[in-house]
XYZ file of N, CA and C in Angstrom:
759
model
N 102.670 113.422 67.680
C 101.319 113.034 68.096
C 101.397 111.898 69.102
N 100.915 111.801 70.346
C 100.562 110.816 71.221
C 99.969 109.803 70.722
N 99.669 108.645 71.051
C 98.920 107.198 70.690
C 97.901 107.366 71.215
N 97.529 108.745 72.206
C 95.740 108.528 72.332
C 95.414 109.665 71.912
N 95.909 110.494 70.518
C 95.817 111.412 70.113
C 93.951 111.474 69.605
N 92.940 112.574 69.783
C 91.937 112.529 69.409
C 90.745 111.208 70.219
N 92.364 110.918 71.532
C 90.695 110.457 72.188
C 90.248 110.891 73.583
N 89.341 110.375 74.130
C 88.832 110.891 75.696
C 89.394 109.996 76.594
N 89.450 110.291 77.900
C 89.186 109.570 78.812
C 88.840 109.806 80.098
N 88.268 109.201 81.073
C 87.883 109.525 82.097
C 88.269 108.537 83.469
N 89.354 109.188 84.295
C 89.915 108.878 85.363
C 88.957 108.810 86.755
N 88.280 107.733 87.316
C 87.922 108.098 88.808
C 88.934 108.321 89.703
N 88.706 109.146 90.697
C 89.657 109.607 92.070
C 91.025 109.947 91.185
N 91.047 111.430 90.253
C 92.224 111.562 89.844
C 92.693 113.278 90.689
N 92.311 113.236 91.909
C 92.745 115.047 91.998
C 94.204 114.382 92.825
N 94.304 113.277 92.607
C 95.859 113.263 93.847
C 96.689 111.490 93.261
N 97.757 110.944 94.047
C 98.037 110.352 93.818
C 98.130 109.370 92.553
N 97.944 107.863 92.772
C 98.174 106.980 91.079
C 96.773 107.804 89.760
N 95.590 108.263 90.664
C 94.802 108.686 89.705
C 95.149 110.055 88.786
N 95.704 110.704 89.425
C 96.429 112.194 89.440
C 97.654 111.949 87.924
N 98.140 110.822 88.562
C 99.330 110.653 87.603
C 99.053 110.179 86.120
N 98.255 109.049 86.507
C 97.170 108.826 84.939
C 96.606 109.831 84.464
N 95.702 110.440 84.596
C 95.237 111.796 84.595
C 96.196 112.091 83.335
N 97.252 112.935 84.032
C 98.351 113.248 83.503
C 99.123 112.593 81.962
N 99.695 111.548 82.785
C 100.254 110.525 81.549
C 99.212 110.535 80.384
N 97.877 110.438 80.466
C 96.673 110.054 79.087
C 96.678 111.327 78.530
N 96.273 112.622 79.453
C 96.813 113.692 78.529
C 98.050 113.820 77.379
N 99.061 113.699 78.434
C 100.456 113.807 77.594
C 100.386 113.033 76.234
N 99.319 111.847 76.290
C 99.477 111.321 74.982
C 98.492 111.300 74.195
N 97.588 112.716 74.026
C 97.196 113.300 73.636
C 95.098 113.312 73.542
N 95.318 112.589 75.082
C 93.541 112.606 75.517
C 93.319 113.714 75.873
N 91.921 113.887 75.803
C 91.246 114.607 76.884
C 90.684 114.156 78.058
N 91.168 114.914 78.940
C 90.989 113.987 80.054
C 90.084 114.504 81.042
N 88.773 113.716 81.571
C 88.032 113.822 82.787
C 88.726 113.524 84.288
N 88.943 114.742 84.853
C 89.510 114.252 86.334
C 88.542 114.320 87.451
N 88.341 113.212 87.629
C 87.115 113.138 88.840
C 87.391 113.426 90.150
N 86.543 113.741 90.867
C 87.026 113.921 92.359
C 85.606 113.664 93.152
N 85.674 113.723 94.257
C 85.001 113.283 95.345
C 84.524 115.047 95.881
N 85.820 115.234 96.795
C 85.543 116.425 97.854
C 86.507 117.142 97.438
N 87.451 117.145 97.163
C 88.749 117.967 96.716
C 88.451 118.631 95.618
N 87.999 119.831 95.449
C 87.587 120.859 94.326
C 89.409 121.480 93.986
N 90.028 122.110 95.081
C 91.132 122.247 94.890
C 92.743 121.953 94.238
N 92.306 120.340 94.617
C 93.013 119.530 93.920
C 92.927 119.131 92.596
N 91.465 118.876 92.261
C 91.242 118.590 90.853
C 91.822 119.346 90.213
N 91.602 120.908 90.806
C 91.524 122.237 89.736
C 93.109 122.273 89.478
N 94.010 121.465 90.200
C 95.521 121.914 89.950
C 95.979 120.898 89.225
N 95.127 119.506 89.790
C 95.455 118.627 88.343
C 95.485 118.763 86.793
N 93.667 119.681 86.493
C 93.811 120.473 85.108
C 94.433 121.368 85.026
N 95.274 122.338 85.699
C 95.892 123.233 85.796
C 97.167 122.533 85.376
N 97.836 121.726 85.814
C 98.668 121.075 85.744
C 99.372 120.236 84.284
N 98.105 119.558 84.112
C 97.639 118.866 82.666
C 97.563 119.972 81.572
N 97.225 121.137 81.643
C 96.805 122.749 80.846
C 98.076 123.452 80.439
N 99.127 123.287 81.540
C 100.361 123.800 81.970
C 101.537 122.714 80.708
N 100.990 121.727 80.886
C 101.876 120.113 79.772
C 101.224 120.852 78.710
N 100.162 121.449 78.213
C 99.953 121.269 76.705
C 98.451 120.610 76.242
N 98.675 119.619 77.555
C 97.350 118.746 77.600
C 95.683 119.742 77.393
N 94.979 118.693 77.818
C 93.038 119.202 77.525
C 92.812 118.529 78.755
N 92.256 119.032 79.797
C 91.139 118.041 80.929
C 90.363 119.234 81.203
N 89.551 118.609 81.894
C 88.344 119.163 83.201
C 87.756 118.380 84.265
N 87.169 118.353 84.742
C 87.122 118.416 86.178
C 85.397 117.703 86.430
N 85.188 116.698 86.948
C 83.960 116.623 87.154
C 83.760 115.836 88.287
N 82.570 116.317 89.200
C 82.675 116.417 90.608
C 81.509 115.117 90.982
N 81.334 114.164 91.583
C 80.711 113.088 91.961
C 81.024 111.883 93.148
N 80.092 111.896 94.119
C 80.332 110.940 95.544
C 80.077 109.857 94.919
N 80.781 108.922 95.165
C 80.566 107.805 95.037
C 80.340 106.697 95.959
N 79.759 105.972 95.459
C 78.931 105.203 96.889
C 77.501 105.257 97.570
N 76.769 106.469 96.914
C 76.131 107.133 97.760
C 74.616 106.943 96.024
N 73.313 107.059 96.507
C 72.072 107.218 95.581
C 72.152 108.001 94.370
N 72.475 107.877 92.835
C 72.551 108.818 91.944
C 74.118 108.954 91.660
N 75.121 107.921 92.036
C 76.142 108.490 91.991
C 76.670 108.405 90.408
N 76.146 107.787 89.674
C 76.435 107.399 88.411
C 76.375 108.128 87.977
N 74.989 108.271 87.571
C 73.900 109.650 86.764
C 74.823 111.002 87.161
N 75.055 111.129 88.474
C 75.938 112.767 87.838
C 76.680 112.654 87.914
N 78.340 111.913 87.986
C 78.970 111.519 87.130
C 78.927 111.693 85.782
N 77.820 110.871 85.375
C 78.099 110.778 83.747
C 77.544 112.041 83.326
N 76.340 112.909 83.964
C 76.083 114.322 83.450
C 76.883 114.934 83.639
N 78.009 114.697 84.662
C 79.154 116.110 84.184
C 79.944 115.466 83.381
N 80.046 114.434 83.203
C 81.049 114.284 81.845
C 80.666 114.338 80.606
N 79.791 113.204 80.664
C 78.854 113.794 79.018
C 78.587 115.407 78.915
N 78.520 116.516 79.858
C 78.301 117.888 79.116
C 79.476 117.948 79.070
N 80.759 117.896 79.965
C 82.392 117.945 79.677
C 82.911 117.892 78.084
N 82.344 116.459 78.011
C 82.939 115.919 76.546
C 82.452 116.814 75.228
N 81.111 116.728 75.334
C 79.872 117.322 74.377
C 80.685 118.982 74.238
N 81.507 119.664 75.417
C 81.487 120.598 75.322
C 83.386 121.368 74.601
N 83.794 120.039 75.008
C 85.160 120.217 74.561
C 85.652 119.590 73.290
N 84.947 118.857 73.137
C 84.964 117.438 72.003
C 83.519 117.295 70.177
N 82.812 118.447 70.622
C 81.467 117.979 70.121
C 80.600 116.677 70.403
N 81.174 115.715 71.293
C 80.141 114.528 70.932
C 80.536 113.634 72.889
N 79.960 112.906 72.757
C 80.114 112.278 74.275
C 80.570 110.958 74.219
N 81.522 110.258 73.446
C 82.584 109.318 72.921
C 83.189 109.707 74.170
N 83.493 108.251 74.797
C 84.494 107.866 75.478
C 85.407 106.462 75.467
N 86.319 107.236 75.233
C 87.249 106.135 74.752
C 88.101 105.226 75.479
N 88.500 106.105 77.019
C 89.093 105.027 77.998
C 88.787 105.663 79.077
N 88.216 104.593 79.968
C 87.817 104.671 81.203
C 88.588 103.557 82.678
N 89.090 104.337 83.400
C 90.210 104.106 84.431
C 89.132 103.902 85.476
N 88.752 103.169 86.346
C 88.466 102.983 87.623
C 89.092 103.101 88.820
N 89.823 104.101 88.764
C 90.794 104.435 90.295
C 90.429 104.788 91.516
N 89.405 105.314 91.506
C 88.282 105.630 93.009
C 88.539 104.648 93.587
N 88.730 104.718 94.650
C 88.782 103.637 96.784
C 89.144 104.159 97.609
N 88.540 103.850 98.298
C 89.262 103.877 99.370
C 89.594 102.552 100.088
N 90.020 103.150 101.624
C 90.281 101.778 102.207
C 89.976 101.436 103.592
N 90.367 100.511 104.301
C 89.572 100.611 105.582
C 90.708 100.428 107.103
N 92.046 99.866 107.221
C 92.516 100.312 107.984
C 92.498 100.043 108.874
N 92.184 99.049 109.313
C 91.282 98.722 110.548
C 91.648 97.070 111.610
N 91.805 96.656 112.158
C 91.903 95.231 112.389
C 90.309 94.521 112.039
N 90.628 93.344 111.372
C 89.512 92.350 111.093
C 88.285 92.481 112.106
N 88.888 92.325 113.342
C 87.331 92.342 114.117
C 86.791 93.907 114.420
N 87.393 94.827 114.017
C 86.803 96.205 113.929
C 86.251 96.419 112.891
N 85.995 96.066 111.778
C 85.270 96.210 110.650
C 83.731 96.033 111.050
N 82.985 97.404 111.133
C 81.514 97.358 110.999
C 80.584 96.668 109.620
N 79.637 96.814 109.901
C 78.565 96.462 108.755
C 78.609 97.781 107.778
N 78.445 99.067 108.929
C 78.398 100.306 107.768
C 79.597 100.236 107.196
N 81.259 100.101 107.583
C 82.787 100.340 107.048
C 82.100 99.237 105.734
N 81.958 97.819 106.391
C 82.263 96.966 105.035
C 80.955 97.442 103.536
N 79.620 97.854 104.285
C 79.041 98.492 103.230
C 79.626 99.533 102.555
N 80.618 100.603 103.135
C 80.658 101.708 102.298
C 81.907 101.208 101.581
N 82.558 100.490 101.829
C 84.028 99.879 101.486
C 83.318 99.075 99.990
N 82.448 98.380 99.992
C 82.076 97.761 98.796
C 81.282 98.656 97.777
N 80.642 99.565 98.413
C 79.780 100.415 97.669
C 80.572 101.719 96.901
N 81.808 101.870 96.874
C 83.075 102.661 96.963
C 83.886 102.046 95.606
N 84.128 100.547 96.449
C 85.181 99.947 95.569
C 85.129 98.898 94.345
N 83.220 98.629 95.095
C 83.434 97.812 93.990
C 81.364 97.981 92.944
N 80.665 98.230 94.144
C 79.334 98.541 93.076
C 79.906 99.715 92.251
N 80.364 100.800 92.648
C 80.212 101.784 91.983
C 81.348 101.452 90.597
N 82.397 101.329 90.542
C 83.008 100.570 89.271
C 82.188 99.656 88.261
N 81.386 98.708 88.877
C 80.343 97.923 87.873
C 79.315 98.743 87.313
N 78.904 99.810 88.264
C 77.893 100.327 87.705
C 78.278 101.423 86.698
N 79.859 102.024 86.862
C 80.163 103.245 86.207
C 80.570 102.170 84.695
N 81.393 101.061 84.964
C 81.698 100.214 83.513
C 80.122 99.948 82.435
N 79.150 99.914 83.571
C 77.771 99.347 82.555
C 77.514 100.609 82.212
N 77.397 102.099 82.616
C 76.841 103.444 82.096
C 78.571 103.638 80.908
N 79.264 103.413 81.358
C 80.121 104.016 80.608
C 79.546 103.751 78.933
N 79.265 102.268 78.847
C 79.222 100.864 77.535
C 78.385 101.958 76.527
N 77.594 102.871 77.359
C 76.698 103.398 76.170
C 77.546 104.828 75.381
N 78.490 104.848 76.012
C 79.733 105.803 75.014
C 80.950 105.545 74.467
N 81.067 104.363 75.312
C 82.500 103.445 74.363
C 82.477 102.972 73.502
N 82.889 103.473 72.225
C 83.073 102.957 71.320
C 83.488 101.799 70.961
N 83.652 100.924 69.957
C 84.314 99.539 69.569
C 85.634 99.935 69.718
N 86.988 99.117 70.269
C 88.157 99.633 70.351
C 88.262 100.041 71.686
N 87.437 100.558 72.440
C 87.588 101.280 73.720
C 88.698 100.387 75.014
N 88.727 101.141 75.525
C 89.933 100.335 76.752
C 89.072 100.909 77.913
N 89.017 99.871 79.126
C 88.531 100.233 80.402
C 89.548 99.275 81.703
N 90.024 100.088 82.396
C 91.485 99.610 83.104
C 91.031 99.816 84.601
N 91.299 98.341 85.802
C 90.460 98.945 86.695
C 91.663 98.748 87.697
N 91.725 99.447 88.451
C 93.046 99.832 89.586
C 92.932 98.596 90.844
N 93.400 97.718 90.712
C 93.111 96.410 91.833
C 94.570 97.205 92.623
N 94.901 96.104 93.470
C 95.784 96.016 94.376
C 96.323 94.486 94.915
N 97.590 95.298 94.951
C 98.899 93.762 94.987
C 97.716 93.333 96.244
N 97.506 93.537 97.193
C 96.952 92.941 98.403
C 95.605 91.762 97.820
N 95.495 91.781 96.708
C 95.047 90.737 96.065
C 95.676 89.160 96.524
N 96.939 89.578 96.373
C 98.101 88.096 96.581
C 98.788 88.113 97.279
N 98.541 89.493 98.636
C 99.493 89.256 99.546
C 98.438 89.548 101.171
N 98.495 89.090 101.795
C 97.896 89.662 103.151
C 98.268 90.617 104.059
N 97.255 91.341 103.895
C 97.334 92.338 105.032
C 95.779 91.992 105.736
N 95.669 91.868 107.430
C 94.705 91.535 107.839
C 93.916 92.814 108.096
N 94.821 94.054 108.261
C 93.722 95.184 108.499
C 93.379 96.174 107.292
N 93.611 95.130 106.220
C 92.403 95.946 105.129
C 92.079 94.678 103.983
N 91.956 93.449 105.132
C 90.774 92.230 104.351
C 89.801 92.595 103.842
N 88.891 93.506 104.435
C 87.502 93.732 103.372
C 87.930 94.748 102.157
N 89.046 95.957 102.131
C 89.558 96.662 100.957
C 89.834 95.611 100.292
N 90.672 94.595 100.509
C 91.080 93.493 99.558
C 89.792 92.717 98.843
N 88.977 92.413 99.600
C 87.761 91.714 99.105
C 87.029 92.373 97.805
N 87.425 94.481 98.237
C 86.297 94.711 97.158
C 87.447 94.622 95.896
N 88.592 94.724 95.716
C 89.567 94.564 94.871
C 89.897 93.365 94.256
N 89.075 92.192 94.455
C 89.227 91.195 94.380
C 88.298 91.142 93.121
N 86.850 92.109 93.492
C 86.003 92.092 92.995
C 85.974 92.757 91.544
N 86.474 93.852 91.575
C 86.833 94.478 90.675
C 87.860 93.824 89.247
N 88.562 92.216 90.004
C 89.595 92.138 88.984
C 88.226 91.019 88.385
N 87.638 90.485 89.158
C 86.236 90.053 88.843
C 85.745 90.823 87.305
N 85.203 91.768 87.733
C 84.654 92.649 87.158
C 85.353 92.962 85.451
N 86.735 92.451 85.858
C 87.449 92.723 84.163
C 87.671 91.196 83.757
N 87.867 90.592 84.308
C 87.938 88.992 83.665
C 86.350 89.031 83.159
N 85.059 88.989 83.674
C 83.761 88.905 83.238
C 83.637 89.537 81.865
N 83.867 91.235 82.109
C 83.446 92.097 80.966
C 84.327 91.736 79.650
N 85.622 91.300 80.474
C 86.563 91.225 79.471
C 85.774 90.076 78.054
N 85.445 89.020 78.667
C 84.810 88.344 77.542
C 83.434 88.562 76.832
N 83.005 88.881 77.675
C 81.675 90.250 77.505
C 81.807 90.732 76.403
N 82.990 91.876 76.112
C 83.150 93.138 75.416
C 84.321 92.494 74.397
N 84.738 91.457 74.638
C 85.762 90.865 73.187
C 85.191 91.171 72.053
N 83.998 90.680 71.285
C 83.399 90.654 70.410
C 83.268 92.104 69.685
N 83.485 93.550 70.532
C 83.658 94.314 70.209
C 84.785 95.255 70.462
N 86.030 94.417 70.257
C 87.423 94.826 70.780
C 87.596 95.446 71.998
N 86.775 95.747 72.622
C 86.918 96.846 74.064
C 87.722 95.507 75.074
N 88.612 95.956 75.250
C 89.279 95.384 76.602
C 89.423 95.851 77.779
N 89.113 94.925 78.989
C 89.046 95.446 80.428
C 90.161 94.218 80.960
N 90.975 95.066 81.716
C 92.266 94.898 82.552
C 92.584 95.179 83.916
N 93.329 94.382 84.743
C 93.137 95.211 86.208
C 94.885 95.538 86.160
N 95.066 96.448 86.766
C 96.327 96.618 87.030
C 96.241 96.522 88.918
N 97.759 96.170 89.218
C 97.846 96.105 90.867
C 98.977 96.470 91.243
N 98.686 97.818 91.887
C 99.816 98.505 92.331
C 100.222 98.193 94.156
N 101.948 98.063 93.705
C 102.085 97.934 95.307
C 101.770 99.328 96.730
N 102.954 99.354 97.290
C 103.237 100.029 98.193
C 103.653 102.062 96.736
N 102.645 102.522 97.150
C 102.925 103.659 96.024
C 102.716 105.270 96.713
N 103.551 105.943 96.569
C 103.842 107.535 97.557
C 102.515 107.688 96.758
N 101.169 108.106 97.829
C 100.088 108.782 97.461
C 100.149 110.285 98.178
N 101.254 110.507 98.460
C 101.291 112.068 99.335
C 100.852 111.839 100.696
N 100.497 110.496 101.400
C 100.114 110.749 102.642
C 101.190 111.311 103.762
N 100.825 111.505 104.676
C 102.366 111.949 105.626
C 103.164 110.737 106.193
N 102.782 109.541 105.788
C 103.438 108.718 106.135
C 104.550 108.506 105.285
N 104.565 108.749 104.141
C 105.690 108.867 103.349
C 106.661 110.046 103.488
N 106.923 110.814 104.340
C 107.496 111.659 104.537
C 108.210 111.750 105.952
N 107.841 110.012 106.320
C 108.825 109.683 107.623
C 110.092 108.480 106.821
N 111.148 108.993 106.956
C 112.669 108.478 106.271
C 112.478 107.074 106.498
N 112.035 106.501 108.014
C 112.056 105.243 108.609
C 111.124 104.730 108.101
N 109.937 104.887 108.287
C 109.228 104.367 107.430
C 108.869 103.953 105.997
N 109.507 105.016 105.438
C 109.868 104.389 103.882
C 110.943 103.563 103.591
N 111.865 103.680 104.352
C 112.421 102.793 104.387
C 112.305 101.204 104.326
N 111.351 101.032 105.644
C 111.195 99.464 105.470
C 110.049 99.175 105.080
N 109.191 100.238 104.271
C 108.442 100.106 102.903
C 108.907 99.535 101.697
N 110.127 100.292 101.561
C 110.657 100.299 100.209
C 111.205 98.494 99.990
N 111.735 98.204 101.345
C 112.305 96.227 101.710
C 111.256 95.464 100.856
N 110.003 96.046 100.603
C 108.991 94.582 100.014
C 109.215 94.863 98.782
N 110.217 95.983 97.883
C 109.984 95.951 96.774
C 111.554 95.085 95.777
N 111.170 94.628 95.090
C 112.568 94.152 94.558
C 113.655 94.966 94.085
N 113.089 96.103 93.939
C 113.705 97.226 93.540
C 114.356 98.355 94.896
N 113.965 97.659 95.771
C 114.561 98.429 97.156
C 114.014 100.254 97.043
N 112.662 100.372 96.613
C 112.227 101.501 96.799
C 110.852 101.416 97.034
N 109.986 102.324 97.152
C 108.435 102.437 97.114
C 108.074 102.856 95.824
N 106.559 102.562 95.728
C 106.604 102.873 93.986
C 106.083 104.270 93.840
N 106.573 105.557 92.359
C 106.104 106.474 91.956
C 104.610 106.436 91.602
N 103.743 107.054 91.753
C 102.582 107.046 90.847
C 102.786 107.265 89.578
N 103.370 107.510 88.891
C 104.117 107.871 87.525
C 104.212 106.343 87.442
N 105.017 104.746 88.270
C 105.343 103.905 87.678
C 104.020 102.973 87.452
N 102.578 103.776 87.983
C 101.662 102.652 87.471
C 100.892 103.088 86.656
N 100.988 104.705 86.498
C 100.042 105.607 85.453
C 100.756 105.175 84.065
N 102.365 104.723 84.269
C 102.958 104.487 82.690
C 101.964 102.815 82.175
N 102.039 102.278 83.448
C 101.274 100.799 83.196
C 99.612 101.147 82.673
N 99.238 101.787 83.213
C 97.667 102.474 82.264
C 97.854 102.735 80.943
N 99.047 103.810 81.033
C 98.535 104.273 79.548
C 99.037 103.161 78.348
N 99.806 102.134 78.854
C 100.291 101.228 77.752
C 98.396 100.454 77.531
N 98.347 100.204 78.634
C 96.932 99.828 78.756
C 95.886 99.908 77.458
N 95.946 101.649 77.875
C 94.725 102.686 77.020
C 95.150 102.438 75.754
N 96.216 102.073 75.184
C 96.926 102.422 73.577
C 96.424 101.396 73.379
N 96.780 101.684 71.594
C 96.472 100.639 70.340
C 97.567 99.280 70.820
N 98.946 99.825 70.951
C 99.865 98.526 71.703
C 99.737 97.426 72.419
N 98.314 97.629 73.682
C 97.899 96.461 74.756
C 96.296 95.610 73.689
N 95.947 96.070 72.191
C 95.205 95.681 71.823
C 94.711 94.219 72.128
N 95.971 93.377 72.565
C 96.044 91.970 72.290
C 95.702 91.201 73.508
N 95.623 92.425 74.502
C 95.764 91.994 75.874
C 94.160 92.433 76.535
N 93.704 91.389 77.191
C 92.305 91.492 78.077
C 91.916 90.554 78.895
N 91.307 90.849 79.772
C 91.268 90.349 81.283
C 92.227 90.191 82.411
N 93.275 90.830 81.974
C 94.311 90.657 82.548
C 94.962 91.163 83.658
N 95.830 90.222 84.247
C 95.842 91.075 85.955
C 97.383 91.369 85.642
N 97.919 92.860 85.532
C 98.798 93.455 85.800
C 99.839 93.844 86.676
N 100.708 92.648 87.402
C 101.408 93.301 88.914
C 102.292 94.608 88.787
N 101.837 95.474 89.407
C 102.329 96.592 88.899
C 103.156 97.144 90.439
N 103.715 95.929 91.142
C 103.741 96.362 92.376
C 105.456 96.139 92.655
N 106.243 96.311 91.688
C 107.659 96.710 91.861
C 108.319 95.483 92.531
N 107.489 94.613 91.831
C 107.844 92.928 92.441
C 108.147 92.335 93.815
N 107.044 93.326 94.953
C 106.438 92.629 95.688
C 106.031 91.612 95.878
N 105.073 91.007 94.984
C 104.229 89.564 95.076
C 105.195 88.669 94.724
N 106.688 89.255 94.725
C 107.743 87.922 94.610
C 108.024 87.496 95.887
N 107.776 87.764 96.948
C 107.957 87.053 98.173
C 109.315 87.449 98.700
């Protein structure tokens, strides 16, 4: 039996990369798992396919984020998800992995980039943690995906950093918030991590990617989905508000 044997959870932005891999890992230890997606219908469907293929339980539920209503259907496809696989709409751990990012040099950052960049990375996480509260049980775990760029600079994704900043915000606050009823909120911060883009599939370039890590590689999504699910378990009970470097000891300078 897994350590999240008999419970739920629900992953934002899981049809690919670190979300993909959590996804995964919470199954394996014996969740059911919500894999969210944006636009990628395809991807999701191979993530549960994937997760179905392990042994695991997921499905698939489809929601923009950022955008009027994004909560509300969200949580209507998961609450019928759960209700329908589970009998009841208990959710037991909730991952905030949805962002994007912006890419950009400092003085190219618009008003619309930095609105949709916050409305992305960091309203929609506060607002999905306050809808979640009315299905989390006492005990519940809610884990929110920051980034090493928290403690390190990069100038052309200062405002991504800002909304990530916000978010570790967001778990130090709730964290004392939600003590009183064991639920703990945590940020984890992943470094430099193969999300499948094609940039990882140039030799040179990973290469002097891999130089910021102490470990002289780039990181797996597997090495921050294992940092979640310690998260999600009865094991991290002791642990809340806490900022997680999950970035292959980068932020060692």
């Amino acid at each position: 039996m897994g350590k999240l044997a008999g419970k739920t959870a629900l992953v934002t932005g899981s049809s690919r990369g670190i979300g993909r891999a959590t996804a995964q890992r919470l199954a394996r230890e014996g969740a059911v798992v919500a894999v969210h997606y944006t636009a990628d219908e395809r991807a999701a469907a191979q993530t549960v396919a994937d997760i179905e293929a392990d042994g695991g339980r997921a499905f698939a539920v489809r929601a923009e984020l950022g955008v009027p209503g994004d909560v509300e259907t969200l949580f209507e496809a998961l609450e019928a998800g759960l209700k329908d696989r589970t009998g009841t709409t208990t959710l037991d751990v909730l991952v905030n992995n949805a962002a994007i990012m912006g890419g950009v040099a400092p003085e190219e950052v618009t008003p619309e980039l930095f609105d949709r960049l916050v409305a992305v990375n960091a309203k929609a996480p506060f607002f999905i943690v306050q809808r979640a509260l009315t299905l989390i049980p006492d005990g519940g775990r809610i884990v929110n995906i920051s980034s090493g760029l928290t403690r390190s600079a990069n100038p052309q994704e200062v405002a991504y950093s800002m909304t990530k900043g916000a978010i570790e915000q967001l778990a130090l606050h709730f964290a004392k918030h939600l003590g009183p009823r064991g639920i703990t909120v945590n940020s984890v911060a992943p470094g430099i991590t193969n999300n499948g883009s094609p940039v990882f599939d140039i030799p040179e370039v990973v290469a002097q990617m891999a130089q910021l890590s102490a470990f002289g590689r780039v990181g797996d999504p597997s090495d921050v989905a294992d940092v979640v699910a310690f998260l999600a378990s009865d094991d991290a009970r002791w642990i809340t508000g806490a900022f997680l470097d999950a970035t292959g000891g980068t932020l060692l300078g």
